Coordinates of C-alpha atoms and ligand atoms in Angstrom, one line a residue:
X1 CA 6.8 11.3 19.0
X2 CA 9.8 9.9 17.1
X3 CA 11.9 11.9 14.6
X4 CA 13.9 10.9 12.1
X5 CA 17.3 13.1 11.2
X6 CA 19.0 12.6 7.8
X7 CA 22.3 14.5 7.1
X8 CA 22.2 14.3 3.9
X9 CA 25.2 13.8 0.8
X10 CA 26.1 10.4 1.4
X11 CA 25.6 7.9 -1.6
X12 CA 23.8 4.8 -1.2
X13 CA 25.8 1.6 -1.8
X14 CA 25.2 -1.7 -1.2
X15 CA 21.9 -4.1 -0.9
X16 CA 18.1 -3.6 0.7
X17 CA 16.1 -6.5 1.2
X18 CA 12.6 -6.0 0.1
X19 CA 9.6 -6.9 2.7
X20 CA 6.4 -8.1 1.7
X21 CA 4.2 -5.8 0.3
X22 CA 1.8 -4.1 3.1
X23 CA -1.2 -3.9 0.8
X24 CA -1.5 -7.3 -0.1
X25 CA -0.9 -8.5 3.3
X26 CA -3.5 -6.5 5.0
X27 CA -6.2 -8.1 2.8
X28 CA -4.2 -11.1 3.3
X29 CA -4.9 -11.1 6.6
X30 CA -8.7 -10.3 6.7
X31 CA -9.0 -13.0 4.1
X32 CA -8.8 -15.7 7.3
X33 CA -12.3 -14.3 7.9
X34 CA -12.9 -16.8 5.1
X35 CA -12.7 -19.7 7.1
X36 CA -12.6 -21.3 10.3
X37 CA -9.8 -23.1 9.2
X38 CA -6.0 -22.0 9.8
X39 CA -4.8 -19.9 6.8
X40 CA -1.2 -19.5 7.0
X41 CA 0.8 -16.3 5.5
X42 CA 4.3 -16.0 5.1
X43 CA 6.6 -13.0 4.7
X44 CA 4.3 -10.7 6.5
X45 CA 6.2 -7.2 7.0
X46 CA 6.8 -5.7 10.0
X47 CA 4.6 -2.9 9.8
X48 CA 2.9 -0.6 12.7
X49 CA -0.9 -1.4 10.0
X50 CA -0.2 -5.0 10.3
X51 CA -0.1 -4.9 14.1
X52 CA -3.0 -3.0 14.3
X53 CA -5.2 -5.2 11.9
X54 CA -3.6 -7.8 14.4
X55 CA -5.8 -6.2 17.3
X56 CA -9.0 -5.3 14.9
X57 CA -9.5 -9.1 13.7
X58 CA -8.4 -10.4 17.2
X59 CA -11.7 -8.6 18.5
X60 CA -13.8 -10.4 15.4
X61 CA -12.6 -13.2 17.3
X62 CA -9.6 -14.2 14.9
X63 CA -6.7 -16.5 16.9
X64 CA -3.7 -15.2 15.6
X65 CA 0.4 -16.3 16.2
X66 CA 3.7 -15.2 14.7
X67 CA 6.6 -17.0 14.2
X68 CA 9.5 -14.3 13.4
X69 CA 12.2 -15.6 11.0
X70 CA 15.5 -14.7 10.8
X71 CA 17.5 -15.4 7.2
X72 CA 20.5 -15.2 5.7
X73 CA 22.6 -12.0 7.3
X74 CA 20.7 -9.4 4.3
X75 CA 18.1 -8.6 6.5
X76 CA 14.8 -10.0 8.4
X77 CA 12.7 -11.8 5.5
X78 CA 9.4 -11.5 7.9
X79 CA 7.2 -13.0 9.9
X80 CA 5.1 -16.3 9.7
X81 CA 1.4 -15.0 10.6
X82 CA -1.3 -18.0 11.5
X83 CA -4.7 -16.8 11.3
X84 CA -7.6 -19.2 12.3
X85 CA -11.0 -17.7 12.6
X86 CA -12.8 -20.9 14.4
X87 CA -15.9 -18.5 15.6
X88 CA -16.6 -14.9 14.4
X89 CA -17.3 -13.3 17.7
X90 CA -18.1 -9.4 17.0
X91 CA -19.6 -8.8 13.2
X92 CA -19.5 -4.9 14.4
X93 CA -16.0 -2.6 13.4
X94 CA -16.3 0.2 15.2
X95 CA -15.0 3.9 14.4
X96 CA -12.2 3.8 16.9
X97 CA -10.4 1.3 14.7
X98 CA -11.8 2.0 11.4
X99 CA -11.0 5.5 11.4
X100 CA -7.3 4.4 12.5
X101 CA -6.6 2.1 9.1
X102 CA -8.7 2.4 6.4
X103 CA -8.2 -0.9 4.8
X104 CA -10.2 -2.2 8.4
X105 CA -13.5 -1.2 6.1
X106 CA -12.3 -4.5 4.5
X107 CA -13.5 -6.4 6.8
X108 CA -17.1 -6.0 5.7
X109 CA -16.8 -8.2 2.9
X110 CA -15.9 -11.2 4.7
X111 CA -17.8 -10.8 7.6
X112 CA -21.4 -10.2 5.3
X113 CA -20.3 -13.4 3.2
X114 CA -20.0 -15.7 6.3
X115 CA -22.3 -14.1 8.8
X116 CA -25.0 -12.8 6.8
X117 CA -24.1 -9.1 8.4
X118 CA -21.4 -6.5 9.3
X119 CA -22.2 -3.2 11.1
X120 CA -18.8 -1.0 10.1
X121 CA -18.2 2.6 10.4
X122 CA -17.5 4.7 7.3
X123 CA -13.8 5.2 7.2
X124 CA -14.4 9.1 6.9
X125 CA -11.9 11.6 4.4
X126 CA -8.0 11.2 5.2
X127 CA -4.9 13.3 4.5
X128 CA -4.9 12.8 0.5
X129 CA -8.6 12.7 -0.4
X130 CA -12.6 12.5 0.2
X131 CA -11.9 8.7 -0.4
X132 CA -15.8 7.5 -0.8
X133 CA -16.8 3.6 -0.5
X134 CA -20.0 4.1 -3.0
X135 CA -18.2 1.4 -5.1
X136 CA -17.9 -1.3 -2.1
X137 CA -21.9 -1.0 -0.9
X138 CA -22.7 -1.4 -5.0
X139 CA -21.0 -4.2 -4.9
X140 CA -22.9 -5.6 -1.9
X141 CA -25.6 -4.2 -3.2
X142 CA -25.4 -6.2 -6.4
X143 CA -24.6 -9.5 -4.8
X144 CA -27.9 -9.5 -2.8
X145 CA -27.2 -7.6 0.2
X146 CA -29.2 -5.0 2.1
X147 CA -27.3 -1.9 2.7
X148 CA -27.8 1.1 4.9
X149 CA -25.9 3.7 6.5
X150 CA -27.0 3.7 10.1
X151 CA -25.1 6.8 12.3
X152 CA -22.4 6.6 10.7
X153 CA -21.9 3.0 10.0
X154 CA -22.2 0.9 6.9
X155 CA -25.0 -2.2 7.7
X156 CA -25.0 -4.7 5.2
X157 CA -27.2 -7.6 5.6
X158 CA -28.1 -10.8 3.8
X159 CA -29.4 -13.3 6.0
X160 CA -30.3 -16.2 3.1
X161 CA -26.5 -15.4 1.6
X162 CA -25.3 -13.9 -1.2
X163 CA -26.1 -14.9 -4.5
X164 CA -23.5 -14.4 -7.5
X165 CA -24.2 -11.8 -9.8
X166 CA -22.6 -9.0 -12.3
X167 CA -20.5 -6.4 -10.5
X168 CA -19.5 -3.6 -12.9
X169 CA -17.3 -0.7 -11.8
X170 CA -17.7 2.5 -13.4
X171 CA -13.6 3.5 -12.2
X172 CA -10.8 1.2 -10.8
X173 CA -11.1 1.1 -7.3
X174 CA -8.7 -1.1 -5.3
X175 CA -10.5 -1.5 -2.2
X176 CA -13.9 -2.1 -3.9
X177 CA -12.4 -4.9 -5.9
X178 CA -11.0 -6.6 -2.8
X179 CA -14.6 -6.0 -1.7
X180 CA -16.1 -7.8 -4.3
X181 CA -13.7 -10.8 -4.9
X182 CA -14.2 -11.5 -0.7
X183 CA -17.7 -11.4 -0.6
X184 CA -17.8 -13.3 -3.8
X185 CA -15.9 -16.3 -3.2
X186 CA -18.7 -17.4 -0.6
X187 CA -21.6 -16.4 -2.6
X188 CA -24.0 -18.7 -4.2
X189 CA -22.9 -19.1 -8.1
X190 CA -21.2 -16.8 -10.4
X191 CA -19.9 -12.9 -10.2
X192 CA -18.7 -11.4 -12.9
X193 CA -16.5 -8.7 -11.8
X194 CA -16.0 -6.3 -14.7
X195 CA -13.2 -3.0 -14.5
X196 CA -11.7 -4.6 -11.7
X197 CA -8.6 -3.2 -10.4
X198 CA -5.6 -5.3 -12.0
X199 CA -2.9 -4.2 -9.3
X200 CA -0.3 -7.1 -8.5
X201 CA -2.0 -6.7 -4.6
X202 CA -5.3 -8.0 -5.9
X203 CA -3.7 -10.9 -7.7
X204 CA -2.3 -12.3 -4.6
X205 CA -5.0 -12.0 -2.9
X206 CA -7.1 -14.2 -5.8
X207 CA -4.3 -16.8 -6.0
X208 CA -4.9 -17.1 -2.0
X209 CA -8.6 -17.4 -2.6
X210 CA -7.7 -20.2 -5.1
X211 CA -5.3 -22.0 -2.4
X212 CA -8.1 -21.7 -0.1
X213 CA -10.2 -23.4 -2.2
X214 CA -11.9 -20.5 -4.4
X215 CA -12.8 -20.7 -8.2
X216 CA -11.7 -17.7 -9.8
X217 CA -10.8 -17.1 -13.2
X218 CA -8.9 -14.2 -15.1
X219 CA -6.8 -13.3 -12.2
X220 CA -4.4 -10.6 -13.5
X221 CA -7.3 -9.2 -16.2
X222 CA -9.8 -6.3 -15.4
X223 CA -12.5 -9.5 -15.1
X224 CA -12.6 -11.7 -12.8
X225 CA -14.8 -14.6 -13.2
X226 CA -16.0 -16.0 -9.3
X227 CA -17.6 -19.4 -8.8
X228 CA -19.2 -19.2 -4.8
X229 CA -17.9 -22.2 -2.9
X230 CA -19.9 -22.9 0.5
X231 CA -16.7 -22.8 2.3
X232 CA -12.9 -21.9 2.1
X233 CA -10.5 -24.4 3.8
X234 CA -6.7 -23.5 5.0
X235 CA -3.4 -22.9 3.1
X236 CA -0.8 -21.4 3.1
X237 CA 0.6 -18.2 1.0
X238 CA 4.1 -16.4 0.6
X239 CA 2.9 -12.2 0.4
X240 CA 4.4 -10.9 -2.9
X241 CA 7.4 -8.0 -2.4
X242 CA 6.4 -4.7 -2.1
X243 CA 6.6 -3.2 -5.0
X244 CA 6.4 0.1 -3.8
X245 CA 8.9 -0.1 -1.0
X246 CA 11.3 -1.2 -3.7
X247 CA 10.0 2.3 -6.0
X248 CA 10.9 3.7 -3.2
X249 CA 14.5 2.5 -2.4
X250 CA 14.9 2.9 -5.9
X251 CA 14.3 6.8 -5.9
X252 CA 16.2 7.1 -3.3
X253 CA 19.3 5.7 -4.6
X254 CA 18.7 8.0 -8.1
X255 CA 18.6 11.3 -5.5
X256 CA 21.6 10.6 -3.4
X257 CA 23.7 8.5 -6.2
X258 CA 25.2 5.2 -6.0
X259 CA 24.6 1.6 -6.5
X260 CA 22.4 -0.6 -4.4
X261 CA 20.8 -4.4 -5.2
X262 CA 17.3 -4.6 -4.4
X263 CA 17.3 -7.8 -3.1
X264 CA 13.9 -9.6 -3.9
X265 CA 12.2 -6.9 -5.9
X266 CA 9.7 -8.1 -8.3
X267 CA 10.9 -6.0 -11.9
X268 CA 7.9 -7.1 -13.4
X269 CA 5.7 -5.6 -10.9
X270 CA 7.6 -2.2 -11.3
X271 CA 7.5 -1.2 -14.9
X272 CA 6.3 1.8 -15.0
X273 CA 8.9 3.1 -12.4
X274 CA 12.0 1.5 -14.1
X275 CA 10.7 3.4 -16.9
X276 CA 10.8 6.9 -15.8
X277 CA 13.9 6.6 -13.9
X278 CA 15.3 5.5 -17.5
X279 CA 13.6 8.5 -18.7
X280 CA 15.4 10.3 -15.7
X281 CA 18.8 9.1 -16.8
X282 CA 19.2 6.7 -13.5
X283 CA 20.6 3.2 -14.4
X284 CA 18.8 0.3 -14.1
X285 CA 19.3 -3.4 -14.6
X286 CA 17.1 -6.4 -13.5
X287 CA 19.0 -9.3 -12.2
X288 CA 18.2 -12.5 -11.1
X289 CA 17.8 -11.6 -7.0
X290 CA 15.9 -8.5 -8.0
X291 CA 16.9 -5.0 -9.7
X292 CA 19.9 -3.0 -9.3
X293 CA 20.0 1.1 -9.5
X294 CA 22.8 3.2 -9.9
X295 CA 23.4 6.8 -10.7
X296 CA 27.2 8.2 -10.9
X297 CA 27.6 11.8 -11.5
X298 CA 25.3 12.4 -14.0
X299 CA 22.6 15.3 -13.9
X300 CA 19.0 14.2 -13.8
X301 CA 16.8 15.0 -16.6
X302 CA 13.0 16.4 -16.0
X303 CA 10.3 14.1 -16.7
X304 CA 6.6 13.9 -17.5
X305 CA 4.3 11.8 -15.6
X306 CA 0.5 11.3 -14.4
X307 CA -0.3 8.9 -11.9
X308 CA -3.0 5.9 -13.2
X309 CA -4.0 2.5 -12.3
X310 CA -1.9 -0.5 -12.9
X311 CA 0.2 -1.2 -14.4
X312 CA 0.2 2.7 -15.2
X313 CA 2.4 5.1 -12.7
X314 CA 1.5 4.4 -9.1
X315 CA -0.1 7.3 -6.9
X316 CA 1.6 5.5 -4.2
X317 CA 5.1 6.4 -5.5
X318 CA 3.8 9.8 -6.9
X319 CA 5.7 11.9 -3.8
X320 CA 9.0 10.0 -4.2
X321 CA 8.6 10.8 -7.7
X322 CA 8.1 14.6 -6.8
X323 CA 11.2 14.8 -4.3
X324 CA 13.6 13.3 -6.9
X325 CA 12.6 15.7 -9.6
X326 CA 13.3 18.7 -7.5
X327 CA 16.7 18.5 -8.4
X328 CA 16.4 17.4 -12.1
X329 CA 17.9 20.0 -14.6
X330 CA 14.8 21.6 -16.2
X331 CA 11.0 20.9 -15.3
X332 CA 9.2 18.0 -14.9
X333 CA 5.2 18.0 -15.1
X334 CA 3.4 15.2 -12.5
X335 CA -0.2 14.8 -12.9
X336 CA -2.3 13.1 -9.7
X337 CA -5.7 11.5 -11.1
X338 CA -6.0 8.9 -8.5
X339 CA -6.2 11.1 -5.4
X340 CA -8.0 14.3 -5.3
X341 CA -5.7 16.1 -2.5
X342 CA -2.4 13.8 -2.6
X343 CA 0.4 17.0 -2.5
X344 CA 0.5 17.4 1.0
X345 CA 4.1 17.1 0.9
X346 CA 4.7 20.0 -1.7
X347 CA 4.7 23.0 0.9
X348 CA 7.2 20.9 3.1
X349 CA 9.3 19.7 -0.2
X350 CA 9.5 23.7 -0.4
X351 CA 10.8 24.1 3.3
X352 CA 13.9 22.1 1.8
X353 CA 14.0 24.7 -1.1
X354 CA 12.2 22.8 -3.8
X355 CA 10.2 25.0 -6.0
X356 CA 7.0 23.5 -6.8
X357 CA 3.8 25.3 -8.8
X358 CA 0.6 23.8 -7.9
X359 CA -2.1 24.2 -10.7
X360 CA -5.6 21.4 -10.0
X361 CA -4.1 17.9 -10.5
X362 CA -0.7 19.0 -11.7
X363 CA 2.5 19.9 -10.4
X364 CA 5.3 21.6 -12.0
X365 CA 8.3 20.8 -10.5
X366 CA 11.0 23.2 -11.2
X367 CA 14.5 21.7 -10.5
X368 CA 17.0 23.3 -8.4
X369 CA 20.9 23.3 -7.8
X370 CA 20.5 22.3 -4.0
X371 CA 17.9 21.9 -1.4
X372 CA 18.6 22.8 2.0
X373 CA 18.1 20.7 5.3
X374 CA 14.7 21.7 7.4
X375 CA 12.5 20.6 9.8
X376 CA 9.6 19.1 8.2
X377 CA 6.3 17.0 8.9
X378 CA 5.4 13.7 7.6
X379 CA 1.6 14.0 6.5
X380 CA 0.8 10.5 5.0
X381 CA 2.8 7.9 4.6
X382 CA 4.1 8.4 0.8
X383 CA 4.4 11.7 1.6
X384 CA 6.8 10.9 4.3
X385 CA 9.1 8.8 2.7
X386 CA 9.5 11.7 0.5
X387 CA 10.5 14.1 2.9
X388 CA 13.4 11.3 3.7
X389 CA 14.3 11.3 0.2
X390 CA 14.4 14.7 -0.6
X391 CA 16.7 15.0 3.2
X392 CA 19.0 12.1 1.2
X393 CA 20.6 15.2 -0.7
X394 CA 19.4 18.1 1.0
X395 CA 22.7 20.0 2.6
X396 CA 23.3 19.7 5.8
X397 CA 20.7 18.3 8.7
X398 CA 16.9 17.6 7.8
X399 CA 14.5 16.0 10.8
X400 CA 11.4 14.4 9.6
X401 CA 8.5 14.8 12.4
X402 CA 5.6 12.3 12.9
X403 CA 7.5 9.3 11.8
X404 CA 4.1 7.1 13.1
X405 CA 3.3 7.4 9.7
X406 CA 6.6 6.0 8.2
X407 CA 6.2 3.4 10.5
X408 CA 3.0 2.4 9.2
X409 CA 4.5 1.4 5.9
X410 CA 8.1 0.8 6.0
X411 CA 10.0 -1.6 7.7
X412 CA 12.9 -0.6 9.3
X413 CA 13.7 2.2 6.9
X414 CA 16.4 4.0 8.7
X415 CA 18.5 0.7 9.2
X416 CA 17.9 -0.5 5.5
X417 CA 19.0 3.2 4.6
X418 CA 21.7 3.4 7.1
X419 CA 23.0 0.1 6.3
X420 CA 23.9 1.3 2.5
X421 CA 25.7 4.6 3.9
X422 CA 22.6 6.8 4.6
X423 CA 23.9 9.2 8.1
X424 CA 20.1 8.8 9.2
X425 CA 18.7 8.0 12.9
X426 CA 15.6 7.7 14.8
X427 CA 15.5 10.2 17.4
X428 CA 13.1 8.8 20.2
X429 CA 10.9 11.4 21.8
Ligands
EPZ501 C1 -5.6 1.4 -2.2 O1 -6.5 2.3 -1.5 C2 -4.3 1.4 -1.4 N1 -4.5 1.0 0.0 C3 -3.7 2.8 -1.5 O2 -2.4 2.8 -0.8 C4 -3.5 3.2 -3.0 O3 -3.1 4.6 -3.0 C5 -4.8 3.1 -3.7 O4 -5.3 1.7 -3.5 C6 -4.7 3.3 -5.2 O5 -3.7 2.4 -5.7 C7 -4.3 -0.3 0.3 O6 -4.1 -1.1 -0.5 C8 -4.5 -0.6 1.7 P1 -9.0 2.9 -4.4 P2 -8.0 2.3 -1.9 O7 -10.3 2.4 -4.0 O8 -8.4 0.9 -2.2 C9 -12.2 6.3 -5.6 C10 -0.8 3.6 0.7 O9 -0.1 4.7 0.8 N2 -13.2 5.5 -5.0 O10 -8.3 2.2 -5.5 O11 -8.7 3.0 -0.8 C11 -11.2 6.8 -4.6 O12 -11.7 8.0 -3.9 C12 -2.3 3.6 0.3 O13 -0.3 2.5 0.8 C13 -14.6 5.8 -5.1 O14 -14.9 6.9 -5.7 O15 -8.0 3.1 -3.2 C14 -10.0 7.1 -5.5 O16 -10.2 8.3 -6.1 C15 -2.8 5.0 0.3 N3 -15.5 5.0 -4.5 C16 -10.1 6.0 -6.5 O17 -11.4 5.5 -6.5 C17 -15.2 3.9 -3.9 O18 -16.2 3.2 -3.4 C18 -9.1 4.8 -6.3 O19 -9.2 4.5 -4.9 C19 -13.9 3.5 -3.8 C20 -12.9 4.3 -4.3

């Protein structure tokens, strides 16, 4: 298995191209289950998830090709992805994939709206939480569907269609608003999707729907208003940056120092983190390619932060958070209410030196003067990326282990990191 080795003290200097955001091209791509017409995606990532949803819809009979694109001398801009699903083949996702990628349970959706059933396993508990899809079968449920769990599998069925009705969450759920909005579009007359999720991801996967011929209304809001259509037809869609690779990039230029361009980050989409690195003393100043961050010298100062929905403080940036406070000059508080179990990375943030309390949802983060290089191991992918950035200015040598998971969600992170004066490598097993 790869490694990844950071020696760290370098400052970060320069530019990093932001990639298209991996959670709104996943359901992107199993979208194209829509249709049997072509639906086009551009700037598709690069990502180790996207290949493998590549293989899942292939067997669910999907034709897919890719065009790589190389611009400007900045860095790969990604991938052209055409997705034609002519003839749904296989209506079955079976645990072997599911269990592999969770976001593969989104498949159900599409498949149940077009076919009139799906048979896909239950995704099963993960390395940050019990991660339940109660939420998703309501929402089946409530648009007409027959739902049973069958050995271990979800079997929805609804052999006259789907019929439009009033979906209404009792919590924000990402995944079972992507459910909802996908089964919707192809049901017959209106949903009402109240306390949907309102993350930037589930917008550009609405304004898709609209391209491909969808009505939906109040994209953006916490409800969505769905007029079923009988069928979607092709278009073509540019995925929206990742906001959270550039959170990320941005944290990790406040804990080594410097001054790096995000190139293509969205500041709109990233409130809530400009915010707390402001908070945190780091500089930051939107420009008209994308945000710049810089931190000279100066100490960093302790912060307070819980983790909520859009457009509150992401869960997915919650770790890179974590490692950067670990060297602010007092002690910050971070409060998890997403996830039940998403601090897998404190106990190896502590084989770096960190000194981390752990009390239920909170974590009190007590800065120190220096963390010292380790050997650590990636647990999830957020987690991960935290171990990297924690290594950025930890002294001397820190190898990351199980960099699969990196690799699931970050494109070419040692080059982008390297390129602006990181010493990292990939040590190939
Ligand atoms: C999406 O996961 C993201 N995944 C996650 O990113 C992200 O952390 C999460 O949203 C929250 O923003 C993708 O987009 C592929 P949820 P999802 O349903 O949809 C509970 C990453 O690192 N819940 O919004 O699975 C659930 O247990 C990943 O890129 C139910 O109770 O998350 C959690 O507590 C990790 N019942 C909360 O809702 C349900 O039926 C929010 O989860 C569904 C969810």
């Amino acid at each position: 298995m790869d490694r990844i080795r950071i020696r760290g003290g370098n400052r970060l200097n320069g530019e990093i191209q932001i990639s298209g955001a991996k959670n709104a091209a996943l359901p992107l791509m199993i979208a194209s289950l829509l249709t049997d017409d072509t639906l086009t995606l551009r700037n598709v990532p690069r990502l180790a998830d996207v290949t493998l949803l590549m293989r899942i819809l292939g067997n669910h009979g999907v034709d897919i090709s890719v065009d790589g694109k190389r611009l400007g001398t900045s860095g790969i801009q990604g991938d052209t992805m055409h997705l034609t699903a002519r003839t749904i083949v296989d209506t079955t996702a079976p645990y072997e994939t599911v269990s592999r990628m969770r976001a593969s349970f989104w498949v159900l959706g599409p498949l149940l709206a077009r076919c009139g059933e799906a048979r896909v396993s239950l995704p099963g508990g993960c390395a940050i939480g019990t991660r339940p899809v109660d939420m998703h079968i309501q929402a089946f449920e409530n648009l007409g569907a027959n739902v049973e769990i069958d050995q271990g599998y979800v079997v929805a069925k609804a052999p006259k269609g789907l019929r439009g009705n009033k979906i209404s969450f009792s919590k924000v759920s990402v995944g079972a608003t992507h459910a909802a909005l996908m089964s919707a579009v192809l049901a017959r007359g209106e949903t009402v999707i109240e306390n949907a999720a309102r993350e930037p991801e589930i917008s550009d996967v609405a304004e898709c729907l609209v391209k491909m011929g969808a009505h939906i209304e109040g994209i953006g809001s916490s409800t969505l208003h769905v007029q079923g259509r009988e069928r979607l037809h092709s278009a073509t869609h540019e995925v929206l940056p990742d906001r959270i690779e550039a959170g990320t990039y941005a944290m990790a230029v406040a804990m080594a120092g410097g001054d790096v361009h995000l190139l293509g980050a969205r500041t709109d989409l990233v409130g809530s983190v400009i915010d707390v690195l402001d908070r945190a003393g780091v500089s930051t100043s939107p420009t008209n390619q994308g945000l710049r961050i810089s931190r000279n010298g100066a100490g960093l100062k302790p912060v307070e932060v819980t983790t909520e929905p859009y457009p509150g403080f992401p869960t997915d940036m919650q770790a890179q958070l974590m490692a950067l406070m670990t060297r602010a000059e007092g002690t910050s508080t971070i409060t998890e209410t997403i996830f039940e179990n998403r601090f897998m990375h404190v106990q190896e943030l502590a084989r770096l030196g960190a000194d981390i309390r752990l009390n239920g949802d909170s974590a009190a983060v007590y800065g120190v003067k220096r963390l010292r290089g380790a050997e650590v191991m990636a647990t999830d992918l957020r987690a991960s990326v935290s171990l990297v950035i924690a290594g950025l200015a930890a002294e001397g040598e820190t190898t990351v282990h199980r960099v699969y998971h990196l690799d699931r969600g970050f494109e070419r992170l040692e080059k982008k990191l390297g390129a602006c004066g990181a010493d990292i490598e990939r040590l190939a097993s």
